[in-house]
Structures are given as structure tokens and as C-alpha cells.
Coordinates of C-alpha atoms and ligand atoms in Angstrom, one line a residue:
M1 CA 157.3 239.9 106.5
I2 CA 157.5 237.0 104.0
S3 CA 155.7 238.8 101.2
S4 CA 158.0 241.8 101.4
I5 CA 161.1 239.7 101.3
L6 CA 159.7 237.9 98.3
S7 CA 158.9 241.2 96.6
L8 CA 162.4 242.5 97.3
A9 CA 163.9 239.4 95.8
F10 CA 161.7 239.8 92.7
L11 CA 162.8 243.4 92.3
F12 CA 166.4 242.5 92.8
A13 CA 166.1 239.9 90.1
L14 CA 164.6 242.5 87.8
L15 CA 167.4 245.0 88.6
S16 CA 170.2 242.5 88.1
C17 CA 168.9 241.1 84.8
T18 CA 167.8 244.3 83.1
S19 CA 169.9 247.0 84.9
V20 CA 167.0 249.4 85.0
A21 CA 166.9 252.1 87.7
S22 CA 163.4 253.4 88.2
I23 CA 161.3 250.6 89.5
L24 CA 160.1 251.7 92.9
P25 CA 159.7 249.0 95.5
P26 CA 155.9 248.6 96.0
D27 CA 156.2 249.3 99.7
E28 CA 157.6 252.8 98.9
Y29 CA 154.7 254.1 96.8
W30 CA 152.9 256.0 99.5
Q31 CA 154.9 258.9 100.8
V32 CA 152.3 261.6 101.2
T33 CA 152.6 264.5 103.6
P34 CA 151.1 265.2 105.9
P35 CA 150.6 261.5 106.9
L36 CA 147.1 260.2 107.3
N37 CA 145.5 261.4 110.5
Y38 CA 143.1 258.7 111.7
S39 CA 141.6 261.1 114.2
D40 CA 140.3 263.4 111.5
V41 CA 137.4 261.2 110.4
L42 CA 136.3 263.4 107.5
Y43 CA 139.5 264.8 106.0
A44 CA 142.2 262.5 107.3
G45 CA 144.3 265.6 107.8
W46 CA 144.3 266.6 104.1
D47 CA 142.9 269.7 102.3
Q48 CA 139.9 269.8 100.2
I49 CA 140.7 270.1 96.5
P50 CA 138.8 273.0 95.0
V51 CA 136.2 271.8 92.6
E52 CA 134.8 273.7 89.6
K53 CA 131.4 272.0 89.8
E54 CA 129.7 269.1 91.6
V55 CA 126.8 267.6 89.6
L56 CA 124.3 265.1 90.9
I57 CA 123.7 262.8 87.9
Y58 CA 121.4 260.2 89.6
N59 CA 119.5 260.5 92.9
G60 CA 118.5 257.0 93.9
T61 CA 115.7 258.0 96.3
L62 CA 114.2 260.5 93.9
I63 CA 114.1 257.9 91.1
G64 CA 112.9 255.1 93.4
R65 CA 115.9 253.0 92.4
T66 CA 118.0 253.4 95.5
Y67 CA 121.1 251.4 94.4
A68 CA 123.7 252.8 92.0
H69 CA 127.4 252.1 91.6
H70 CA 130.1 251.3 88.9
P71 CA 130.1 254.6 87.0
Q72 CA 132.4 254.6 83.9
L73 CA 133.4 257.6 81.7
L74 CA 134.5 258.3 78.1
A75 CA 135.4 261.7 76.7
V76 CA 135.3 262.5 73.0
G77 CA 136.2 266.1 72.6
P78 CA 134.0 268.1 74.9
S79 CA 131.4 265.3 75.1
V80 CA 131.5 263.0 78.1
Y81 CA 129.5 259.8 78.3
M82 CA 128.7 257.9 81.5
V83 CA 127.3 254.5 82.2
H84 CA 126.5 253.2 85.7
S85 CA 124.5 250.5 87.4
S86 CA 121.1 251.0 88.8
A87 CA 119.1 248.6 90.9
V88 CA 115.8 249.0 92.8
I89 CA 117.1 248.1 96.3
D90 CA 120.2 245.9 96.5
E91 CA 123.7 245.6 95.1
D92 CA 124.0 243.3 92.1
S93 CA 120.4 242.2 92.6
M94 CA 117.8 240.8 90.3
G95 CA 117.0 243.2 87.5
M96 CA 120.0 245.6 88.0
E97 CA 120.3 247.7 84.8
L98 CA 122.9 249.7 83.0
W99 CA 121.9 253.4 83.1
G100 CA 123.7 256.4 81.6
A101 CA 123.9 260.1 80.9
M102 CA 125.9 262.4 78.7
S103 CA 127.4 265.9 78.8
H104 CA 128.2 268.2 75.8
D105 CA 130.2 270.7 77.8
G106 CA 133.0 268.8 79.5
G107 CA 131.0 267.5 82.4
Y108 CA 129.4 270.7 83.7
T109 CA 125.8 269.9 82.6
W110 CA 124.3 266.4 82.0
T111 CA 121.2 264.8 80.5
P112 CA 119.1 263.0 83.0
S113 CA 120.3 259.4 83.6
H114 CA 118.2 256.8 81.8
S115 CA 118.1 253.1 81.2
I116 CA 120.4 251.7 78.5
L117 CA 120.3 247.9 79.1
P118 CA 116.9 246.7 80.5
A119 CA 116.5 244.3 83.3
A120 CA 117.1 240.7 82.5
L121 CA 114.0 239.0 83.9
L122 CA 112.0 235.9 83.1
P123 CA 108.4 236.6 82.1
N124 CA 107.2 235.5 85.6
Q125 CA 109.7 237.8 87.4
T126 CA 109.8 241.4 88.6
N127 CA 112.7 243.4 90.0
V128 CA 111.0 244.5 93.1
A129 CA 111.3 241.5 95.4
N130 CA 114.2 241.8 97.8
F131 CA 117.4 239.8 98.0
S132 CA 116.3 237.3 100.6
Y133 CA 113.3 236.5 98.5
W134 CA 115.4 235.3 95.6
C135 CA 117.7 233.4 97.9
N136 CA 114.9 231.7 99.7
E137 CA 113.3 230.7 96.4
A138 CA 116.6 229.5 95.0
I139 CA 116.4 231.7 91.9
W140 CA 119.3 233.2 90.0
Q141 CA 119.5 236.9 90.1
R142 CA 120.5 238.4 86.7
A143 CA 122.2 241.8 87.3
I144 CA 124.1 244.1 84.9
G145 CA 126.8 246.4 86.1
G146 CA 128.6 249.4 84.6
L147 CA 131.7 248.3 82.7
A148 CA 132.9 250.7 80.1
V149 CA 132.1 253.2 77.4
L150 CA 133.9 252.7 74.1
E151 CA 134.3 254.6 70.8
V152 CA 134.3 252.4 67.7
D153 CA 134.4 253.9 64.2
S154 CA 133.0 257.2 65.7
E155 CA 130.1 255.3 67.3
I156 CA 129.7 255.3 71.1
W157 CA 128.9 252.1 72.9
G158 CA 128.0 251.5 76.5
V159 CA 129.0 248.2 77.9
G160 CA 127.6 246.3 80.9
E161 CA 129.0 243.3 82.7
T162 CA 126.6 240.6 83.9
T163 CA 127.1 239.7 87.6
D164 CA 124.6 237.1 88.6
F165 CA 124.1 235.9 92.1
F166 CA 123.2 232.5 93.5
C167 CA 122.6 231.9 97.2
W168 CA 120.9 228.6 98.1
G169 CA 121.3 225.1 99.4
D170 CA 124.6 223.2 99.3
I171 CA 126.2 225.4 96.7
G172 CA 126.4 228.3 99.1
S173 CA 126.4 231.8 97.5
G174 CA 128.5 233.7 95.0
T175 CA 128.6 235.5 91.7
R176 CA 128.8 234.1 88.2
G177 CA 129.6 236.3 85.2
A178 CA 127.6 235.4 82.1
G179 CA 129.3 237.8 79.6
R180 CA 129.2 241.4 78.4
I181 CA 126.3 243.2 76.8
A182 CA 126.7 246.4 74.8
R183 CA 124.4 249.0 73.2
Q184 CA 125.1 252.0 70.9
L185 CA 124.5 255.4 72.4
S186 CA 123.4 258.5 70.5
T187 CA 126.0 261.3 70.3
V188 CA 123.2 263.8 70.4
D189 CA 121.5 262.8 73.7
G190 CA 123.1 259.6 74.9
M191 CA 120.0 257.6 74.4
P192 CA 120.3 254.0 73.2
I193 CA 120.3 253.3 69.5
G194 CA 119.3 249.9 68.2
D195 CA 119.2 246.6 70.1
P196 CA 121.5 245.4 72.8
C197 CA 124.0 242.8 71.7
W198 CA 126.6 240.6 73.3
L199 CA 130.4 240.9 73.3
N200 CA 130.9 237.5 74.8
Q201 CA 128.9 234.7 76.3
N202 CA 129.7 231.5 78.3
N203 CA 128.0 228.4 79.6
W204 CA 126.3 230.5 82.4
T205 CA 124.6 232.7 79.9
Y206 CA 122.2 229.9 79.0
I207 CA 122.2 228.1 82.4
E208 CA 120.9 231.4 83.9
L209 CA 118.4 231.6 81.1
Y210 CA 119.3 235.0 79.6
N211 CA 117.8 233.4 76.4
E212 CA 114.4 233.5 78.1
T213 CA 114.7 237.2 79.1
V214 CA 114.2 240.2 76.9
Y215 CA 117.8 239.6 75.6
G216 CA 116.6 236.4 74.0
T217 CA 112.9 236.9 73.4
E218 CA 113.3 240.4 71.9
Y219 CA 116.9 240.9 71.0
G220 CA 117.7 237.3 69.9
M221 CA 120.9 236.8 72.0
K222 CA 122.9 238.1 69.1
F223 CA 126.5 239.2 69.2
C224 CA 127.4 242.7 68.2
E225 CA 128.7 243.2 64.7
K226 CA 131.6 245.1 66.1
A227 CA 132.2 242.7 69.0
D228 CA 135.8 241.9 67.8
E229 CA 136.7 245.6 67.7
M230 CA 135.2 246.2 71.2
N231 CA 136.8 243.1 72.7
A232 CA 140.2 244.1 71.2
Q233 CA 139.9 247.5 73.0
L234 CA 138.9 245.8 76.3
V235 CA 142.3 244.0 76.5
E236 CA 144.4 247.1 75.9
P237 CA 146.3 247.9 79.1
T238 CA 144.8 251.4 79.4
K239 CA 141.2 250.0 79.0
V240 CA 141.1 246.6 80.8
P241 CA 137.9 246.9 82.9
A242 CA 137.8 246.2 86.6
W243 CA 135.5 243.2 86.2
S244 CA 135.1 240.3 83.8
A245 CA 133.3 236.9 83.7
W246 CA 136.6 235.2 84.4
L247 CA 137.3 237.4 87.5
Y248 CA 133.8 236.6 88.8
N249 CA 133.9 232.9 88.0
D250 CA 137.5 232.2 89.1
Q251 CA 140.0 233.6 91.5
L252 CA 143.1 235.6 90.9
Y253 CA 145.7 235.5 93.7
A254 CA 148.6 237.8 94.4
A255 CA 152.2 236.6 94.5
N256 CA 151.7 235.5 98.1
N257 CA 149.2 232.9 96.8
W258 CA 146.8 234.0 99.5
S259 CA 145.4 237.5 98.8
S260 CA 142.4 237.4 96.5
L261 CA 142.4 240.3 94.0
Q262 CA 139.8 241.9 91.8
E263 CA 139.0 245.3 90.3
V264 CA 142.2 245.9 88.5
T265 CA 143.0 249.5 87.6
H266 CA 143.8 250.7 84.1
S267 CA 147.6 250.7 83.4
V268 CA 149.9 253.7 83.2
W269 CA 153.0 253.7 81.1
I270 CA 156.3 254.5 82.8
E271 CA 159.1 255.8 80.7
Q272 CA 162.7 255.2 81.9
D273 CA 165.8 257.1 80.9
D274 CA 168.0 254.1 81.4
G275 CA 165.8 251.2 80.6
P276 CA 162.8 249.9 78.8
G277 CA 159.4 251.5 79.6
Y278 CA 156.7 249.4 81.3
W279 CA 153.1 249.3 82.3
Q280 CA 152.1 249.6 85.9
R281 CA 148.7 249.1 87.6
F282 CA 147.1 248.3 90.9
W283 CA 144.6 245.7 92.2
R284 CA 142.0 245.8 95.0
D285 CA 142.4 243.1 97.8
I286 CA 139.0 241.5 98.1
S287 CA 140.1 238.7 100.5
P288 CA 137.1 238.2 102.8
T289 CA 139.3 237.5 105.8
N290 CA 142.8 238.7 106.7
N291 CA 142.4 241.5 104.2
S292 CA 145.7 243.5 103.8
M293 CA 143.8 246.8 103.7
R294 CA 146.4 247.8 101.1
V295 CA 146.6 248.5 97.4
W296 CA 148.4 245.8 95.3
W297 CA 150.9 246.5 92.5
E298 CA 151.8 244.9 89.2
M299 CA 154.0 245.7 86.2
T300 CA 154.9 244.3 82.8
Y301 CA 157.4 245.2 80.0
D302 CA 155.0 243.7 77.5
K303 CA 153.7 246.7 75.5
E304 CA 150.5 244.8 74.6
G305 CA 150.0 243.4 78.1
K306 CA 149.8 239.8 76.8
D307 CA 151.8 238.3 79.7
W308 CA 149.4 239.4 82.4
Y309 CA 145.7 239.4 83.1
P310 CA 143.6 239.3 80.9
G311 CA 146.2 237.9 78.4
I312 CA 146.8 235.3 81.1
E313 CA 144.0 234.1 83.2
E314 CA 145.5 232.0 86.0
A315 CA 144.7 231.8 89.7
Y316 CA 148.4 231.5 90.7
G317 CA 151.7 232.7 89.4
N318 CA 150.6 236.4 89.2
K319 CA 153.4 238.8 90.1
V320 CA 151.3 241.1 92.1
Y321 CA 152.8 242.6 95.3
E322 CA 151.5 244.5 98.3
T323 CA 152.1 248.2 98.4
N324 CA 152.2 250.5 101.5
I325 CA 149.2 252.4 100.1
P326 CA 146.4 252.2 102.7
D327 CA 143.0 251.2 101.4
A328 CA 139.5 250.9 102.8
K329 CA 139.0 247.7 100.7
T330 CA 137.3 249.7 98.0
K331 CA 137.7 250.2 94.2
Q332 CA 140.3 252.7 93.2
F333 CA 141.1 254.5 89.9
L334 CA 144.5 255.0 88.4
G335 CA 145.1 257.4 85.5
V336 CA 147.6 259.6 83.9
L337 CA 147.1 263.2 82.8
D338 CA 147.5 264.3 79.1
D339 CA 151.1 265.5 80.0
K340 CA 151.9 261.7 80.3
Q341 CA 153.9 262.6 83.4
S342 CA 151.4 263.0 86.2
R343 CA 149.8 259.9 87.6
Y344 CA 146.7 260.2 89.7
L345 CA 145.2 257.7 92.1
I346 CA 141.6 258.2 93.2
S347 CA 140.9 256.1 96.2
N348 CA 139.7 255.7 99.8
P349 CA 143.2 255.5 101.4
R350 CA 142.1 254.7 104.9
N351 CA 142.2 251.2 106.3
N352 CA 139.0 251.5 108.5
T353 CA 137.4 248.3 109.4
E354 CA 134.0 250.2 109.7
L355 CA 134.0 250.3 105.9
I356 CA 133.3 254.0 105.8
R357 CA 134.4 255.1 102.4
Q358 CA 135.6 258.6 103.0
P359 CA 137.4 260.7 102.4
L360 CA 137.6 260.0 98.6
T361 CA 141.0 261.4 97.7
I362 CA 143.3 262.1 94.7
A363 CA 146.9 261.4 95.2
M364 CA 149.6 262.5 92.7
S365 CA 152.8 261.0 91.5
R366 CA 154.7 263.3 89.2
G367 CA 157.5 262.9 86.6
S368 CA 160.2 260.4 87.3
D369 CA 159.2 260.2 91.0
L370 CA 156.9 257.2 91.0
S371 CA 155.8 257.6 94.6
Y372 CA 152.7 259.4 95.7
K373 CA 153.8 262.6 97.5
T374 CA 150.7 264.8 97.5
V375 CA 147.1 264.1 98.2
G376 CA 143.9 266.1 98.6
V377 CA 140.3 265.3 99.4
L378 CA 138.0 265.1 96.3
R379 CA 134.8 264.5 98.4
T380 CA 133.9 263.6 102.0
N381 CA 131.1 263.9 104.5
A382 CA 128.5 261.8 102.7
S383 CA 124.9 262.0 103.7
D384 CA 124.0 259.9 106.7
K385 CA 120.5 259.4 105.3
I386 CA 121.0 256.1 103.4
A387 CA 118.0 254.3 101.8
P388 CA 117.9 250.8 103.4
D389 CA 119.0 247.7 101.5
T390 CA 118.3 244.1 102.4
R391 CA 121.9 242.9 102.0
D392 CA 123.5 245.3 104.4
Y393 CA 126.0 246.1 101.7
K394 CA 125.6 249.8 101.6
N395 CA 128.4 252.0 103.0
Q396 CA 128.5 255.6 103.9
G397 CA 130.9 257.5 101.8
F398 CA 132.1 258.1 98.2
S399 CA 133.3 255.1 96.3
Y400 CA 133.8 253.6 92.8
P401 CA 135.7 256.5 91.4
V402 CA 136.6 257.0 87.7
A403 CA 138.0 260.0 85.8
V404 CA 138.8 261.3 82.4
Q405 CA 140.6 264.4 81.3
V406 CA 138.8 267.0 79.2
G407 CA 140.9 269.9 78.1
H408 CA 142.3 271.4 81.3
T409 CA 139.9 269.7 83.7
L410 CA 139.7 266.3 85.3
V411 CA 136.1 265.0 85.1
T412 CA 135.6 262.5 88.0
A413 CA 132.5 260.4 88.8
Y414 CA 131.7 258.3 91.9
S415 CA 128.9 256.9 93.9
E416 CA 127.6 258.4 97.2
N417 CA 126.4 255.7 99.7
K418 CA 126.0 253.3 96.7
E419 CA 122.8 255.2 95.8
N420 CA 123.6 258.5 94.2
I421 CA 126.0 259.1 91.2
W422 CA 128.0 262.4 91.2
V423 CA 130.4 264.1 88.9
S424 CA 133.1 266.5 90.2
V425 CA 135.0 268.7 87.7
V426 CA 138.5 269.7 88.9
N427 CA 140.8 272.1 87.2
I428 CA 144.2 270.4 86.5
D429 CA 146.0 273.3 88.2
D430 CA 144.1 272.6 91.4
L431 CA 145.3 269.0 91.8
P432 CA 147.4 268.5 94.9
Ligands
NAG501 C1 144.5 265.0 113.7 O1 143.2 265.3 113.6 C2 142.6 265.7 114.9 C3 141.1 265.9 114.7 O2 140.9 266.7 113.6 C4 143.3 267.0 115.3 O3 142.7 267.4 116.6 C5 144.8 266.8 115.5 O4 145.4 268.0 115.8 C6 145.3 266.2 114.2 N1 146.7 265.8 114.3 C7 147.7 266.4 113.6 C8 149.0 265.8 113.9 O5 147.5 267.2 112.8
NAG502 C1 117.5 263.1 96.5 O1 116.1 263.2 96.5 C2 115.5 263.1 97.7 C3 114.1 263.0 97.5 O2 113.6 264.1 96.8 C4 116.0 264.3 98.6 O3 115.4 264.2 99.9 C5 117.5 264.2 98.7 O4 118.0 265.4 99.4 C6 118.2 264.2 97.3 N1 119.6 264.0 97.4 C7 120.5 264.8 97.1 C8 121.9 264.4 97.3 O5 120.2 265.9 96.5
NAG503 C1 109.8 231.6 86.9 O1 110.0 230.5 86.0 C2 111.2 229.8 86.2 C3 111.3 228.8 85.0 O2 111.1 229.3 83.8 C4 111.2 229.1 87.5 O3 112.4 228.4 87.7 C5 111.0 230.1 88.6 O4 110.9 229.5 89.8 C6 109.7 230.9 88.3 N1 109.4 231.9 89.3 C7 110.1 233.0 89.6 C8 109.6 233.9 90.6 O5 111.2 233.2 89.0
NAG504 C1 131.1 226.5 82.9 O1 132.4 226.5 82.3 C2 133.5 226.5 83.3 C3 134.8 226.5 82.5 O2 134.7 227.3 81.4 C4 133.4 225.3 84.2 O3 134.4 225.4 85.2 C5 132.0 225.3 84.9 O4 131.9 224.1 85.7 C6 131.0 225.3 83.8 N1 129.7 225.4 84.5 C7 128.7 224.5 84.3 C8 127.5 224.6 85.2 O5 128.8 223.7 83.4
NAG505 C1 117.4 228.6 76.9 O1 118.6 227.9 77.1 C2 118.4 226.8 78.0 C3 119.8 226.2 78.3 O2 120.4 225.9 77.1 C4 117.4 225.8 77.3 O3 117.2 224.7 78.2 C5 116.1 226.4 77.0 O4 115.3 225.6 76.3 C6 116.3 227.7 76.2 N1 115.1 228.4 76.1 C7 114.6 228.7 74.9 C8 113.2 229.4 75.0 O5 115.1 228.4 73.9
NAG506 C1 153.0 230.3 95.0 O1 152.7 229.2 94.2 C2 153.6 229.0 93.1 C3 153.2 227.8 92.3 O2 151.9 228.1 91.8 C4 155.0 228.8 93.7 O3 156.0 228.7 92.6 C5 155.4 230.0 94.6 O4 156.6 229.8 95.2 C6 154.3 230.2 95.6 N1 154.6 231.4 96.4 C7 154.5 231.5 97.7 C8 154.8 232.8 98.3 O5 154.2 230.6 98.4
NAG507 C1 147.2 236.4 106.5 O1 148.0 236.9 105.4 C2 149.3 236.9 105.5 C3 150.0 237.4 104.3 O2 149.5 238.7 104.1 C4 149.8 235.4 105.7 O3 151.1 235.4 105.9 C5 149.0 234.8 106.9 O4 149.3 233.4 106.9 C6 147.5 235.0 106.7 N1 146.8 234.5 107.8 C7 145.8 233.7 107.8 C8 145.1 233.3 109.1 O5 145.5 233.1 106.7
NAG508 C1 128.9 267.4 107.2 O1 127.6 267.4 106.7 C2 126.6 267.8 107.6 C3 125.2 267.8 107.0 O2 125.1 266.7 106.2 C4 126.9 269.2 108.1 O3 126.0 269.5 109.1 C5 128.3 269.3 108.6 O4 128.6 270.6 108.9 C6 129.3 268.8 107.6 N1 130.6 268.7 108.2 C7 131.7 269.3 107.6 C8 132.9 269.3 108.4 O5 131.6 269.9 106.6
NAG509 C1 112.1 240.8 102.0 O1 110.8 240.6 101.4 C2 110.0 239.7 102.1 C3 108.7 239.5 101.4 O2 109.0 238.9 100.2 C4 109.7 240.2 103.5 O3 109.0 239.3 104.3 C5 111.1 240.5 104.2 O4 110.8 241.1 105.4 C6 111.9 241.4 103.4 N1 113.2 241.5 104.0 C7 113.8 242.6 104.2 C8 115.2 242.6 104.9 O5 113.4 243.7 103.8
NAG510 C1 148.5 248.7 108.1 C2 147.9 250.0 108.5 O1 147.8 250.9 107.6 N1 147.4 250.1 109.7 C3 146.7 251.3 110.1 C4 145.2 251.0 110.1 O2 144.5 252.0 110.8 C5 144.9 252.2 112.1 C6 143.9 253.2 112.7 O3 142.6 252.8 112.5 C7 146.3 252.7 112.2 O4 146.7 252.9 113.5 C8 147.2 251.6 111.5 O5 148.5 252.0 111.5

């Protein structure tokens, strides 16, 4: 295949000019045993990872807001903060809000989830109309998704990404990012403190009339005083978020100039005995047709990550290569344990065209072996009672994983059927 010949040429070029040893060819990353068993629809042939606790943070049906995805986590000592998106019916639909909860005990118990960034609606709009209504009326839908939780000067801030949908007439349909909105969270109960404020805006912010929503009329469209500090964190390789206005408004293609990529993972640092260290991360293939159903791979020697996205925002010229890691075309999460040696990939490693997002698994790559050799099931067998949406975008399964280590446990969060938000606490010793 042309793409693998090119990636081998690229790797060979790296080897010959820097004489490093431990760069694993991307198509050798997935070496788990036993291999994926496609006949085992729930477990894919793998064992369940023991979990210390499963906590339902947000029950969409119970709350009457049946859409929820994009959880994000931050741990500060034993406190864990979460933000996630919450919409009344549909994915990324008019009035989607940032919600969140917090735990004081390493993820075992949580406050009820509550609204952090209110719906961005014009005075004549409500968030209850369905997706087709807004499309038929040719009205922009302003939606806010979960992006990050940050600590700045001992303050905790929840950050949402605007993801605004258009769907009418000659312009077709798509998403435009209008910037990031943040709000400080109480370290006592996770509730919002003070007004929401912006980390960045662009021309869409005003075209979509955010200035005539509560963000203008009540909160004055103001930038956060600490916007520079937060923006600086959000370009650090270990913190670059999965989404951005640029990723929504433009395209980022892989090295084959064809595969459309989004939802970049955080980076992990790889030390080498016989060469310089480097950052490594993965991307999700979001190509609407001819999707590779594979995870995509990227690396850089630049310690500050200035020579790749988001330091560079270019559609072409990105050195991102296809791996052999199977993928259900869903968001994944890459992290490293506090030992700095054990890399974990939380994903739906099953290339099913039915878009059933289970099992949700954790695969491990340990020490100098960069391949993923062991894998276990974090969660599977999602409820088949799914509250209806009007976009047909809901999928059975567990998706949008994130994780953070707290002491000797890995606190993970994910969405069930894009409507419930769960946390699973896993003892590090129980990882596969
Ligand atoms: C694959 O899964 C199916 C269904 O669970 C099972 O019957 C079969 O024995 C498994 N195959 C292997 C090789 O384990
Ligand atoms: C969510 O709440 C609904 C309504 O009370 C209930 O039927 C459902 O079982 C709950 N879901 C979970 C996962 O507990
Ligand atoms: C609300 O007002 C805007 C202009 O401010 C208009 O474009 C829109 O059609 C109106 N109706 C709804 C339901 O948004
Ligand atoms: C917004 O700005 C981008 C470039 O920054 C440009 O491509 C786009 O056309 C602009 N949109 C409008 C409606 O002016
Ligand atoms: C909001 O911004 C738009 C675009 O710049 C402008 O046309 C409109 O007058 C503004 N609304 C208010 C209330 O300032
Ligand atoms: C992709 O496009 C770049 C120019 O932007 C070119 O240098 C490169 O050879 C192309 N790669 C493939 C696989 O076509
Ligand atoms: C599908 O993708 C492959 C690369 O992964 C490319 O070679 C092929 O031309 C693509 N097919 C179509 C129909 O675009
Ligand atoms: C899957 O869940 C259903 C109920 O939701 C239960 O009846 C069934 O036993 C579960 N299957 C497995 C293999 O756990
Ligand atoms: C969406 O809402 C409209 C009323 O505004 C209704 O006629 C239509 O059936 C709804 N569509 C779906 C798929 O629920
Ligand atoms: C490329 C790839 O991983 N293909 C697999 C996709 O899933 C089918 C089963 O549904 C496997 O047979 C393929 O090998």
C-alpha cells in the first residue's frame, strides 16, 4: 500500500539522519494477545478489567437532557473535576451547555452535575426545538462542548469549545468554531464562580451573534483576565485539546493527503537510550468516506511541540501516518501513568461499520516496548434503551473516554450511548 511505503521511507529517513533506535513503525503498534475476536460482540475476546467503582455522574433521561458527551477531567490532589457537554436532544445542537461535577475523594463520590456555561440563545430562541427545525428555518445553532479543565494560579477553570452548526440552502451543512469560553469553578463544590469569559474569538463569534446571547447581553463578551495563561497551557503537548475552532473551520489531512483527521490525543513523551526523546500522539480518522478504521500516529522531537498542530495549522504537509490499531471511528484517549513508563490507550478498537462503540478498552504499552501488547475491557454491554435523537447520531456503546491518575488509581470517564456520563475507577495494579 502506498501509504505504508511512504511511512517506511519517512522512518528510514529518520533512522539514517538521527541514528535513533526506538521508533516503532506505526503499523507495528498493535500487537495485543489474544487478537481481536470479531465474533465476541461484547468483549472482543478480552477480559474485563476489575473496577473499584462505577459512578453514574449524569443520567440524561432522568435530567430531561438526553444528550451528553465530551467529558474532560483534571485531578488536583484527591480532588477531581469534570466538565462535559449536555444538550436537550441532539448532538452539538442549539443550546448545548457545558456541565460539570467534582469529587473530593479521587473519583469515588461526586457532586451532582450542573450547568457551568449556559445556553447561547438569542432572546427569541429556546433550546427545545429539534435539529430539523433549526435547519428548516436556516438558523445557526450555537452549541458548547466539553474541552478541558485547567488549573491556573491555584484556581480551577472549566473550558468549553463552541461548535456551531449550519445546515441550509446552497452552503450545505457543517460546523464552525467560534472560540473558547471558560469559567472558574469552586474548589469546594465545583459550582461556577463569577462570569464566563472568552479565551479566544474569531469572525464567526459575531457572525453567529454570540454578542446577542447571554454571553454579550449579561457577560459583555469579555476575555478572561487569565486568557494568556490558559491559552499557553492549551498548546502544551500534554494538554492540546481534541477540538479547536481551527480544526472545526478547516481540515487537517494525514500524510497521504486524503485522510481527514480530528480529535488529536494528548502527547506522551518517549525517552530513548540511544537518541533524543520525542513526543508521540494519535489522531482519529474522521473521513466521511473510505475511512481507514484505524488510529493515526504522529511524533515530533520539538519539546514544545511548535512544529506540529497547533503550532502549525496547515491542511497539508502533516506527517501523520496510519497505524495498525483498529478503531471504530471514535474518539480515543492516550495517557501515561505517573511511572512515566506505562502508556495507556483507551479506545473502541473494533472496526465495525455498525458504529457500535463497544467494548471500550484499555491497551497498555510498557517501558521501552512501544507496542500495545495487553488489552482489557473497561466497559461494555451498554443499555439498548436509548432516548431518541433527531439527527440519528446516537450510538450504542461507551465512547469519548478520558482519564487521569489519582494516587494508585486511574479515574476514567466516558459517555454511555451519548446520553449518560460515567466514571470508572481502576486500580493501577489491575490494568492489563
Ligand atoms: C470468539 O468468540 C466466539 C463468541 O464468543 C467464541 O465462540 C469463539 O470460541 C471465540 N474464538 C476464539 C478463537 O477464542
Ligand atoms: C436513568 O434514569 C432513568 C429514569 O429514571 C432510568 O430509567 C434509568 O435506568 C437510569 N439509567 C441508569 C443508567 O441508571
Ligand atoms: C430570532 O431573531 C433572529 C434575529 O435576531 C432571527 O434571525 C431569527 O430568525 C429569529 N427567530 C429564531 C427562532 O431564531
Ligand atoms: C472567517 O475567517 C476565515 C479566516 O480566518 C475565513 O476563511 C472565513 O471566510 C471568514 N468567514 C467570514 C464569514 O468572513
Ligand atoms: C452583534 O454583532 C453583529 C456582527 O458584528 C452586529 O451586526 C450586531 O449589531 C451586534 N449586536 C449588538 C447588539 O451589538
Ligand atoms: C501531499 O502533498 C504534498 C504537498 O502539499 C506533497 O509534497 C506530498 O508528496 C503529497 N503526498 C502524497 C502522498 O501525495
Ligand atoms: C481510499 O484511501 C486510500 C488511502 O488510504 C487511497 O489510496 C484511495 O485512493 C482512497 N479511495 C478513494 C475512493 O478515495
Ligand atoms: C448485558 O446487559 C443485559 C441487560 O442490559 C443483560 O441482560 C445481559 O446479561 C448482559 N450481558 C452480559 C454478557 O453481561
Ligand atoms: C422536529 O420538530 C418538528 C416540529 O417543530 C416536528 O414536526 C418534527 O416531527 C420533529 N422531528 C423529529 C425527527 O422529531
Ligand atoms: C482493516 C481491519 O481491521 N479489518 C477488519 C475489520 O473487521 C472485520 C470484521 O468485521 C475483520 O474481518 C477485518 O479484518
